Tab-separated table of C-alpha atoms in Angstrom:
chain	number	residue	atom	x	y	z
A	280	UNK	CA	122.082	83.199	93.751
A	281	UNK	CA	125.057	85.677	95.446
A	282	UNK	CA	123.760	88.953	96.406
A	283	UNK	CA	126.681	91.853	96.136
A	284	UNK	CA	127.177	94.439	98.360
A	285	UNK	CA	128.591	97.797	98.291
A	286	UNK	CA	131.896	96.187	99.757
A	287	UNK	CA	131.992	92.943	97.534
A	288	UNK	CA	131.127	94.858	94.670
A	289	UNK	CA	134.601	95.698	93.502
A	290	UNK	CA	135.884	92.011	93.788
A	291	UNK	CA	132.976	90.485	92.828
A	292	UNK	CA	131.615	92.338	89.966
A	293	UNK	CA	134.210	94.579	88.388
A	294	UNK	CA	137.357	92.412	88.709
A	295	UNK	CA	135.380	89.265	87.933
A	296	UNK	CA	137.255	87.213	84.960
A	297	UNK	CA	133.619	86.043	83.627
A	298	UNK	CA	130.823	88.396	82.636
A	299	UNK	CA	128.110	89.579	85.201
A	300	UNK	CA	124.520	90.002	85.136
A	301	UNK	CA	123.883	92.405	87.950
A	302	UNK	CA	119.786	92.248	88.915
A	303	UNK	CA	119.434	96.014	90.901
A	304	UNK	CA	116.258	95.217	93.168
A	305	UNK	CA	114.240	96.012	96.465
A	306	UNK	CA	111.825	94.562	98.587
A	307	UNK	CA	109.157	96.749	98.061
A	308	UNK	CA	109.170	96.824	94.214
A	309	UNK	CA	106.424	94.735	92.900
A	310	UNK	CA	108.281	94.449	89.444
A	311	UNK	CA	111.251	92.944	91.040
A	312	UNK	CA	109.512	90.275	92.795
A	313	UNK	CA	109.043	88.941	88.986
A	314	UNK	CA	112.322	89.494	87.736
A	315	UNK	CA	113.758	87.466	90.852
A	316	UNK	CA	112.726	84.095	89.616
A	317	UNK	CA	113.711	85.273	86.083
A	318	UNK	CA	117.281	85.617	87.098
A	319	UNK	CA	117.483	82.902	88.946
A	320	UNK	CA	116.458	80.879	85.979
A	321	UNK	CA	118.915	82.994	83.534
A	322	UNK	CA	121.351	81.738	86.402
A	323	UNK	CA	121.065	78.179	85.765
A	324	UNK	CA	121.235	78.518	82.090
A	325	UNK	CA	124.363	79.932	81.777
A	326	UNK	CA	126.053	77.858	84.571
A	327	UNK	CA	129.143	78.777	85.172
A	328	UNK	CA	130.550	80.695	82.199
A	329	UNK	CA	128.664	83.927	83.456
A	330	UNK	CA	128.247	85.002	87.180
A	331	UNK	CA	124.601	86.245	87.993
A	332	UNK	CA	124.046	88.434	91.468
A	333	UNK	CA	121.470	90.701	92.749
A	334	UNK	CA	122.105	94.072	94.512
A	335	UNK	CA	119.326	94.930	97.138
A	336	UNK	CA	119.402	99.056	96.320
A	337	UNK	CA	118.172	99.857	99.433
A	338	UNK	CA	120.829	98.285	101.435
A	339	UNK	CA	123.719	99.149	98.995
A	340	UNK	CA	122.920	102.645	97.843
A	341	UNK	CA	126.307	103.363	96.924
A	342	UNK	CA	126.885	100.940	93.418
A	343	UNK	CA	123.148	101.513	92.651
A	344	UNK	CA	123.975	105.706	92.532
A	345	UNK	CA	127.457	105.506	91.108
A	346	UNK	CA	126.204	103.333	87.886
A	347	UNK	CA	122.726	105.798	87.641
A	348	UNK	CA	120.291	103.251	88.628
A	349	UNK	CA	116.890	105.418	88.940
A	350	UNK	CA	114.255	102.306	88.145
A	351	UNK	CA	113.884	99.104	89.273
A	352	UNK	CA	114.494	96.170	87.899
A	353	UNK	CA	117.312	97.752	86.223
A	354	UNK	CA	119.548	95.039	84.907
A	355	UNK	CA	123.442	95.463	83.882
A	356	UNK	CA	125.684	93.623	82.090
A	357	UNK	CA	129.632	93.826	83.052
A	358	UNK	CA	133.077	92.697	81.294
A	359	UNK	CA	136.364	93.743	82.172
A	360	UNK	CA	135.024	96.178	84.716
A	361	UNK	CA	132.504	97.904	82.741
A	362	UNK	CA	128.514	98.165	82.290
A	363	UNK	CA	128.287	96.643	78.182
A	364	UNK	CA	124.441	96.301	78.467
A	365	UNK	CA	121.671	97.925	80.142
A	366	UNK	CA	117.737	96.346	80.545
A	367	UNK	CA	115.605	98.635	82.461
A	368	UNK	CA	112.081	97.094	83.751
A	369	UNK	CA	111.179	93.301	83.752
A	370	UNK	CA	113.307	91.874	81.150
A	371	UNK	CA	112.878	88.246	80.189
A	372	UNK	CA	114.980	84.612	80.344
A	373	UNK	CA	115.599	84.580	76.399
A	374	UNK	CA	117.073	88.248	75.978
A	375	UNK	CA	119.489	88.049	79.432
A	376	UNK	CA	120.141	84.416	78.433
A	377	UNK	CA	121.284	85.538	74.486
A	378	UNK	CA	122.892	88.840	75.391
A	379	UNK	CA	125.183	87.003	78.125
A	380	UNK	CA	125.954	84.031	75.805
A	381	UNK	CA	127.197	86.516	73.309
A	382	UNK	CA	129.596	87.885	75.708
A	383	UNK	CA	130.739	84.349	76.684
A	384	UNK	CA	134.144	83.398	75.106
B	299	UNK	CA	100.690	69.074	70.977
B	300	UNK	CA	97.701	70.669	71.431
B	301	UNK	CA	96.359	72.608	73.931
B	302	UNK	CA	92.403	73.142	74.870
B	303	UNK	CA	93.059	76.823	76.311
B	304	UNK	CA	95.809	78.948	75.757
B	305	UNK	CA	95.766	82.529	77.327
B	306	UNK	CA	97.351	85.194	76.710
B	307	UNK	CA	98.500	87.511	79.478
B	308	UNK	CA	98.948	86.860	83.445
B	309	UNK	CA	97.356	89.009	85.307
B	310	UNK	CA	94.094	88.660	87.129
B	311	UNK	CA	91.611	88.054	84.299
B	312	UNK	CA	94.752	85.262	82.767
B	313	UNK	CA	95.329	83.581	86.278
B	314	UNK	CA	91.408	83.561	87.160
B	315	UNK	CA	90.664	82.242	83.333
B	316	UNK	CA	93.651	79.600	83.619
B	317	UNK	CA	92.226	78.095	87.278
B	318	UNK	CA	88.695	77.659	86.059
B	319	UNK	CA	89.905	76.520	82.705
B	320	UNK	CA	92.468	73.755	84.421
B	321	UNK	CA	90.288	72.958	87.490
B	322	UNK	CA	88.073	71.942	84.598
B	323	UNK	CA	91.126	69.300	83.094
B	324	UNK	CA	91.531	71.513	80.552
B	325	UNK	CA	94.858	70.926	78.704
B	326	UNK	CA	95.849	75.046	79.564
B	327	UNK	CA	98.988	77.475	79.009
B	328	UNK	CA	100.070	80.743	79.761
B	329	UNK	CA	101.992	82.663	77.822
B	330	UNK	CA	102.643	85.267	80.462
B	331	UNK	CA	103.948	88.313	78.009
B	332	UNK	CA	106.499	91.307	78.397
B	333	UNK	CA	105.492	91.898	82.037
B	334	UNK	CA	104.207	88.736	84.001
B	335	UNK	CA	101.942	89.248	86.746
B	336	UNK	CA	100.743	92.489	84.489
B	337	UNK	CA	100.013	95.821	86.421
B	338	UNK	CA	99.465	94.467	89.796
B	339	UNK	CA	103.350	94.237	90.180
B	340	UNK	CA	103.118	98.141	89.566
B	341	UNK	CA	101.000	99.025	92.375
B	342	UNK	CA	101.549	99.088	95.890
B	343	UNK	CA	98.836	97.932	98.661
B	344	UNK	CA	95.799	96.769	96.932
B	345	UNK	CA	92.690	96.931	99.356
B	346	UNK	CA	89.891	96.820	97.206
B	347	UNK	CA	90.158	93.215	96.253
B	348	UNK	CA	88.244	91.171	98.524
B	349	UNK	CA	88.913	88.336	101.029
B	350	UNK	CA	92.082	90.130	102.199
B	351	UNK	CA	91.087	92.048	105.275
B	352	UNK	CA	94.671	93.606	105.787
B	353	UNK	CA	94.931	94.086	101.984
B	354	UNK	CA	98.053	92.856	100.265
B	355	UNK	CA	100.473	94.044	97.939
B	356	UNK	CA	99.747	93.824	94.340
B	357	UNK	CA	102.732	91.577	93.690
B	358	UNK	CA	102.015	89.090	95.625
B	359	UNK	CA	98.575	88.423	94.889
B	360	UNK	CA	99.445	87.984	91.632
B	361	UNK	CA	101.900	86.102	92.636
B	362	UNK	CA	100.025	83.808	94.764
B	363	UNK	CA	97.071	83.267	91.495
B	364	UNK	CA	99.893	82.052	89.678
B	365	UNK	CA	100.840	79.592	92.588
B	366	UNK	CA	96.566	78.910	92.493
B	367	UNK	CA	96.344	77.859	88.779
B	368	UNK	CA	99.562	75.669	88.676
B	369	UNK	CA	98.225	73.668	91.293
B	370	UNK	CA	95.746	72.801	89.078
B	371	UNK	CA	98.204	72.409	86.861
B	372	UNK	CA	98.279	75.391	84.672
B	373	UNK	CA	101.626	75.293	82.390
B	374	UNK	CA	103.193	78.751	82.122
B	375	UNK	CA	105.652	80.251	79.995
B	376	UNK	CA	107.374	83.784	79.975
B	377	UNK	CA	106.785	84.139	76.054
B	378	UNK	CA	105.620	86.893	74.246
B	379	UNK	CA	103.047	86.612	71.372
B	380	UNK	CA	103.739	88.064	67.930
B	381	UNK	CA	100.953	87.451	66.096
B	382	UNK	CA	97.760	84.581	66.218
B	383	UNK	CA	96.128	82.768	63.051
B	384	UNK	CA	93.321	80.179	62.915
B	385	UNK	CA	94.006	77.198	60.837
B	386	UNK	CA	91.493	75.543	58.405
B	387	UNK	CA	90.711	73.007	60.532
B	388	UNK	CA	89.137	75.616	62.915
B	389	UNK	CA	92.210	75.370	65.864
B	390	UNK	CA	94.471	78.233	66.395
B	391	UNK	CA	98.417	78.777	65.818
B	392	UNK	CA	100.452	81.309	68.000
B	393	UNK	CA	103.685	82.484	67.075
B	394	UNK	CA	105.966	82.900	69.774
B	395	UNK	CA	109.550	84.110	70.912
B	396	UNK	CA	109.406	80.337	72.239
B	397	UNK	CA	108.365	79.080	69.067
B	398	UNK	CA	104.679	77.722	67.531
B	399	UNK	CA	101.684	77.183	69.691
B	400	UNK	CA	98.893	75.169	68.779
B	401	UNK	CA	95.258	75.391	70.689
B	402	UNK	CA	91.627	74.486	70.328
B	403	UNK	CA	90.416	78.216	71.930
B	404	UNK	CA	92.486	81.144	72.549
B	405	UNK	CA	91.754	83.782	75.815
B	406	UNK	CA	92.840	87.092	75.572
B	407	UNK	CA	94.221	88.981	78.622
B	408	UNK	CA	96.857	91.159	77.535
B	409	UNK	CA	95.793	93.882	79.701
B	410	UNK	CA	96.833	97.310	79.136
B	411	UNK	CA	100.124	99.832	79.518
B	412	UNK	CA	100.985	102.644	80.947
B	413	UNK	CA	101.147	105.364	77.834
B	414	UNK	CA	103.829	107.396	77.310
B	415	UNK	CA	103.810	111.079	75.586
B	416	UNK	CA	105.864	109.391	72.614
B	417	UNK	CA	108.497	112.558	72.778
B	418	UNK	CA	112.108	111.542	71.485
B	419	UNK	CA	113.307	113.379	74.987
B	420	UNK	CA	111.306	111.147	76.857
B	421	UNK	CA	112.192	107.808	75.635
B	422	UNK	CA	115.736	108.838	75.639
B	423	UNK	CA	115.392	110.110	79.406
B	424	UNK	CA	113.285	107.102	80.169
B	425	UNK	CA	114.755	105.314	83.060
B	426	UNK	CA	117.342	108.446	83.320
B	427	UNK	CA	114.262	110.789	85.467
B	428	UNK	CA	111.540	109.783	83.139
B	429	UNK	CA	108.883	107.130	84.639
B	430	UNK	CA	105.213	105.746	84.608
B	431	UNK	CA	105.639	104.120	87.703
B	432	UNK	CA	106.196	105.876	91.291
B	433	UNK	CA	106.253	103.000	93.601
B	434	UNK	CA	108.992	101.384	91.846
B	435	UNK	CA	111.125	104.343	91.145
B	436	UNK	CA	109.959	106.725	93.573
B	437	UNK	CA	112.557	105.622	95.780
B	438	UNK	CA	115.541	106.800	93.902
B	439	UNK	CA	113.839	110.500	93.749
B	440	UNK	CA	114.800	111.136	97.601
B	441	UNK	CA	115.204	114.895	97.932
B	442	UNK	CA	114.884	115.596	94.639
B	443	UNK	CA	111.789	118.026	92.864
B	444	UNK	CA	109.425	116.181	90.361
B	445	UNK	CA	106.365	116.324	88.659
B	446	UNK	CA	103.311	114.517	87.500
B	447	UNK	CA	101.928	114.856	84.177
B	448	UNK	CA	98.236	114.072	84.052
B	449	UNK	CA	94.790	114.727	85.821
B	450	UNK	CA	93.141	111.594	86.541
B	451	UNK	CA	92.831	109.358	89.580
B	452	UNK	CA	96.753	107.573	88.851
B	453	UNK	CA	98.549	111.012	88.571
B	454	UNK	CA	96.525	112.232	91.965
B	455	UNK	CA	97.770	108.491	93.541
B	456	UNK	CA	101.440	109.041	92.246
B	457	UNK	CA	102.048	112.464	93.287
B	458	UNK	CA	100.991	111.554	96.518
B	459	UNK	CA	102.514	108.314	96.910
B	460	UNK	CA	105.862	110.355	95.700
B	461	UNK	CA	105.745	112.917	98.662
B	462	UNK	CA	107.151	110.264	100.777
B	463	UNK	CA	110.308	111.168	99.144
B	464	UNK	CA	110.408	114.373	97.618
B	465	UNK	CA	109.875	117.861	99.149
B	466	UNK	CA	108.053	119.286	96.374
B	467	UNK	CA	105.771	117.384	93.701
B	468	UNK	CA	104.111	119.606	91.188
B	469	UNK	CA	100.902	118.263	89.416
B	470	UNK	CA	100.851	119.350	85.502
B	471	UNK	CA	97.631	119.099	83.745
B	472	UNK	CA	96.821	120.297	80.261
B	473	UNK	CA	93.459	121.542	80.948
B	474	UNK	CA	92.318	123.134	84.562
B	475	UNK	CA	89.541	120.158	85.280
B	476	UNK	CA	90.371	117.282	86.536
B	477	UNK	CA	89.312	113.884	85.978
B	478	UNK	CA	89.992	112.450	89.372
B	479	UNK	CA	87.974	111.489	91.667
B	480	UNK	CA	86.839	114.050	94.357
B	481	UNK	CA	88.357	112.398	97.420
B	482	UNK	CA	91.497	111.800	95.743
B	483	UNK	CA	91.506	115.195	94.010
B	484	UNK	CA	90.768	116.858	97.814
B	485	UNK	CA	93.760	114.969	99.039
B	486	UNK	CA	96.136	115.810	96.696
B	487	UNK	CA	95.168	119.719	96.792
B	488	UNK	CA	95.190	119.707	100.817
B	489	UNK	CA	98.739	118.715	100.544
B	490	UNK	CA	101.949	120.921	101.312
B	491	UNK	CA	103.911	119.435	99.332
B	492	UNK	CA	102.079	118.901	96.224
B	493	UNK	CA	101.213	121.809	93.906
B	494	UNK	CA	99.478	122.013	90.702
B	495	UNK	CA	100.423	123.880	87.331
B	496	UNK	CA	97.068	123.689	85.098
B	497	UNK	CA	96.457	124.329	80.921
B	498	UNK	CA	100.489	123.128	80.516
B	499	UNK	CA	101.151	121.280	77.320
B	500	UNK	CA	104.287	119.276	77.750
B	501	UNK	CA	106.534	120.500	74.847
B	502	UNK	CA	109.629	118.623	75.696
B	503	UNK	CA	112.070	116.821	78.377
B	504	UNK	CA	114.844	118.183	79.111
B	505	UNK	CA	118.022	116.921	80.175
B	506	UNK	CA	121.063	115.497	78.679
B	507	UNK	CA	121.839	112.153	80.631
B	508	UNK	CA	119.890	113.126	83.676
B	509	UNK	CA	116.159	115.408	83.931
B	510	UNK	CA	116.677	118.754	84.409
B	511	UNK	CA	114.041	120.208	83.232
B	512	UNK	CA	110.476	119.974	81.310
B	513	UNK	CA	109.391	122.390	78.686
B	514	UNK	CA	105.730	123.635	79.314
B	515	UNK	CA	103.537	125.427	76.821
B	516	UNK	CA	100.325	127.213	78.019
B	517	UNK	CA	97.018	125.767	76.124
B	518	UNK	CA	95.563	129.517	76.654
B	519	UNK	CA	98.260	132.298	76.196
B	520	UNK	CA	100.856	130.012	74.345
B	521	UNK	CA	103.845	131.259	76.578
B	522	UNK	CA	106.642	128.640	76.731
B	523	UNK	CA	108.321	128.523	79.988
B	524	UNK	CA	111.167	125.612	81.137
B	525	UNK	CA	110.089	124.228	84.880
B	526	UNK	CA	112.757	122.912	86.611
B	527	UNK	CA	112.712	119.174	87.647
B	528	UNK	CA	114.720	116.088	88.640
B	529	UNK	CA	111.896	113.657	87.719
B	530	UNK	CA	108.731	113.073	85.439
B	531	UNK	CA	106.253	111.050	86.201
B	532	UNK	CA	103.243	109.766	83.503
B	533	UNK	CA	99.634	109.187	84.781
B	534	UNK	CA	98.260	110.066	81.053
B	535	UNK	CA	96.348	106.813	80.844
B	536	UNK	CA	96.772	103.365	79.395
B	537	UNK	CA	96.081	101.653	75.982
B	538	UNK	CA	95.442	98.085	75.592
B	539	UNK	CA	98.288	96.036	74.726
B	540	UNK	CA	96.427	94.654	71.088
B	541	UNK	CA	98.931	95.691	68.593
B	542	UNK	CA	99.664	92.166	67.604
B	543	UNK	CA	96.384	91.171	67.497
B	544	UNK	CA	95.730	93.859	64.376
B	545	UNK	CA	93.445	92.179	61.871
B	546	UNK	CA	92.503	89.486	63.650
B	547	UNK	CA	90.125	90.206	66.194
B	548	UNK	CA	88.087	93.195	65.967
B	549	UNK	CA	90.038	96.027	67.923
B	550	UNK	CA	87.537	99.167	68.421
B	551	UNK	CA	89.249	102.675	67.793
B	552	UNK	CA	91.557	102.916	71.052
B	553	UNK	CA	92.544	99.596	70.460
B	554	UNK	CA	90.260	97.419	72.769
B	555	UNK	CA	89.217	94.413	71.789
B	556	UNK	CA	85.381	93.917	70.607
B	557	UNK	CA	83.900	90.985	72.570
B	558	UNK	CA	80.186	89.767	71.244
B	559	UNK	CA	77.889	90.681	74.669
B	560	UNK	CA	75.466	88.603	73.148
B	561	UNK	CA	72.176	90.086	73.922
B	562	UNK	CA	70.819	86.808	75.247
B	563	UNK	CA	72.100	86.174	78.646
B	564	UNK	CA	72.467	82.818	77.753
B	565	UNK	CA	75.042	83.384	75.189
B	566	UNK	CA	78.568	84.092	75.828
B	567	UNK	CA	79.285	87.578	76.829
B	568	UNK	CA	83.630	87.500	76.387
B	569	UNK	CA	83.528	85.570	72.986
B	570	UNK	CA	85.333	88.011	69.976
B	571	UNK	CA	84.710	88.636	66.377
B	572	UNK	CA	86.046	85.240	65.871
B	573	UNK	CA	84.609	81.696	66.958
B	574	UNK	CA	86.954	80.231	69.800
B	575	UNK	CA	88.782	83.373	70.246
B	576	UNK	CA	87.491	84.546	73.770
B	577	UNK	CA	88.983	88.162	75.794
B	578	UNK	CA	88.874	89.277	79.472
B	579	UNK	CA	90.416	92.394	81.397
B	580	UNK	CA	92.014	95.469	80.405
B	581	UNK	CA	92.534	94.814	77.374
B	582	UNK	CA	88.146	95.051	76.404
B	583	UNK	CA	87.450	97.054	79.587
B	584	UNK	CA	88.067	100.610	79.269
B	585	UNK	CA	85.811	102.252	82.123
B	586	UNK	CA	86.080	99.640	84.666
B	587	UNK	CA	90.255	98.587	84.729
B	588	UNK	CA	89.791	96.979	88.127
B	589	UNK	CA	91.507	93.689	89.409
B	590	UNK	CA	88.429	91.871	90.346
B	591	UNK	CA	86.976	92.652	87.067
B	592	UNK	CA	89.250	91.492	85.329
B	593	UNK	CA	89.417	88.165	87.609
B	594	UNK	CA	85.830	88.132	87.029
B	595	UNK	CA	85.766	88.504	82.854
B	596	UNK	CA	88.511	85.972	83.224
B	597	UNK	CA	86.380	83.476	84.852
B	598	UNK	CA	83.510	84.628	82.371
B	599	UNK	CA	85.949	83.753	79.455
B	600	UNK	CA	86.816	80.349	80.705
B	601	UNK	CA	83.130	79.103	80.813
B	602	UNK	CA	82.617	80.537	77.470
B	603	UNK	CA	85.915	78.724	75.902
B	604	UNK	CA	84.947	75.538	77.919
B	605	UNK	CA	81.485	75.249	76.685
B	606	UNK	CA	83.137	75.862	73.043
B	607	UNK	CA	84.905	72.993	73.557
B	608	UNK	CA	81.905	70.646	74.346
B	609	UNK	CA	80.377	72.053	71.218
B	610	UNK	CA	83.516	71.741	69.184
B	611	UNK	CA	85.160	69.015	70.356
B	612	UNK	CA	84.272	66.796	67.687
B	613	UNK	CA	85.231	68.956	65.012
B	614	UNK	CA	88.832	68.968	66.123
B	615	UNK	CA	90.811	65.900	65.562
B	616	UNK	CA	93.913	67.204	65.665
């Protein structure tokens, strides 16, 4: 899975043509560590309709202060440039898996 | 397809339940809830669990008694429960986001939650300053002011755990004893940067999108004052996560589930108001709330549901 970065975050996530499931994360956040494989398995469910990336918070402060991330595993949703679902805290397969399909055209 | 054990929950009591249970070829699932791996992702170091002479961090020793039970080939899913029934021919049905579950014996280990104050500010400003968990969102509180709302051991831990980032954590307690333990107590009040506001009722949160502030009222004089704050932190104690399980085991008042204790040693000691229907962990344990006893009811509660079985067996032919 494609981790964004302060710089590729412009081209990756907000001028992306399919939605994006961004998975805000650090190393040191136990909760995280569970949503990893999560999104790695809401990642191969969707395929390629739906682009799934992680942003390491600690590394990219920038994106993670600009869209108000202040707990981890937060979890966004974008299309068309803009945040059209927020999870906050482990959030499982099912839900990321329905909410993206809905947003799939 | 039917299933000897199923458990519910995967923290230490589920994992240790599920490798006993499957190291015994029991036919076993885990249906690992709303937050797998349970509160040990939540913590930081643990170093009271033993056999880890550098400690470890909570996460990954949960993570590595999941790895433990599904090499004994432990199935696991990331479903969440909604309700349990026992069919008349004495096996139980589980309804899940995943769909039906069907199981000769049924562990509980659903563990327990943080609690919250249940204030419409506070679920509104959850995730937004509002928090019951400092090592995972202490971080994003860098040079900002917070406080702690509680008196116990947790709010002692998080308001010291949260002075690696802030300048200034204040301690608010509604009554002026505390139940934390002396060390941790001593450590918190020796600190600089931590100070305490006692007999403060928490009226409200404040803040539109963002905390500003909290709204205190004073259990003696009454006096409302607003304290100003970027972040609130909740160490008010858990509750067992049960609510599903409402009318069919017995739950005692706080919600914790009634397990037999036989008085005979020789009986079970995890087994529930109902036959087959065993529990482990947080979720009966409300003095204890420790990883290894949890790991240690769980191991108790896969004896009990295996020896079920061998007295069962024949009576389920399903």
């Amino acid at each position: 899975m494609a981790d964004v970065t302060d710089q590729t975050f412009e081209s990756e996530v907000m001028k992306s043509a399919t939605p994006v499931l961004v998975d805000f994360w650090a190393v040191w956040c136990g909760p995280c560590q569970v949503q990893g494989p999560i999104v790695e398995e809401v990642a191969a469910a969707v395929g390629e309709k739906a682009k799934v990336v992680k942003l390491n918070v600690d590394e990219n402060p920038v994106h993670a202060q600009k869209f108000g991330v202040m707990s981890i595993p937060t979890l966004m949703i974008f299309k068309g440039g803009t945040v059209v679902k927020q999870f906050i805290g482990v959030t499982s397969k099912d839900v990321l898996v329905s909410e993206l399909t809905k947003l799939i055209s | 397809m039917m299933y000897d054990v199923v458990i519910i929950g995967s923290g230490p009591a589920g994992y240790t339940a599920a490798l006993y249970t499957s190291r015994a070829f029991l036919k076993t699932l885990i249906l690992s809830g709303l937050v797998p791996g349970g509160q040990l992702t939540t913590t930081t170091e643990v170093d009271n669990f033993p056999g880890f002479p550098k400690g470890i961090l909570g996460s990954q020793l949960v993570m590595d008694m999941k790895t433990q039970t599904e090499r004994f080939g432990t199935e696991i899913r990331n479903s969440v429960v909604s309700s349990v029934s026992k069919s008349p021919d004495g096996t139980f049905i589980l309804t899940t986001d995943g769909g039906e579950v069907r199981t000769k014996t049924v562990i509980i280990a659903t563990g327990a939650s943080a609690m919250y104050l249940g204030l419409p500010s506070e679920e509104k400003l959850r995730g937004k300053g509002v928090s019951a968990c400092a090592t995972c969102d202490g971080f994003f509180f860098r040079g900002k002011v917070v406080v702690v709302i509680g008196g116990g051991d947790t709010a002692m831990e998080e308001a010291t755990f949260l002075t690696k980032f802030s300048p200034k954590v204040t301690i608010i307690h509604r009554r002026d004893e505390f139940r934390a333990s002396a060390i941790m107590l001593d450590r918190a009040k020796k600190d600089p940067r931590i100070a305490f506001l006692t007999n403060k009722i928490v009226e409200e949160i404040v803040g539109e999108t963002e905390v500003t502030g909290i709204r205190l009222k004073d259990a003696k004089t009454g006096e409302v004052i607003e304290y100003p704050t970027q972040g609130v932190f909740l160490a008010i104690g858990h509750k067992p996560n049960t609510e599903f399980l409402k009318g069919f085991v017995d739950l005692d008042p706080k919600g914790y589930v009634v397990v037999t204790r036989a008085a005979s040693p020789l009986s079970p000691q995890t087994e529930t108001a109902v036959p087959g229907v065993f529990a482990a962990g947080d979720c009966v344990d409300p003095r204890y709330r420790q990883a290894i006893v949890a790991a240690g009811q769980g191991c108790m509660a896969a004896m009990d549901a295996e020896k079920y079985i061998e007295t069962h067996g024949t009576e389920n032919h399903a």
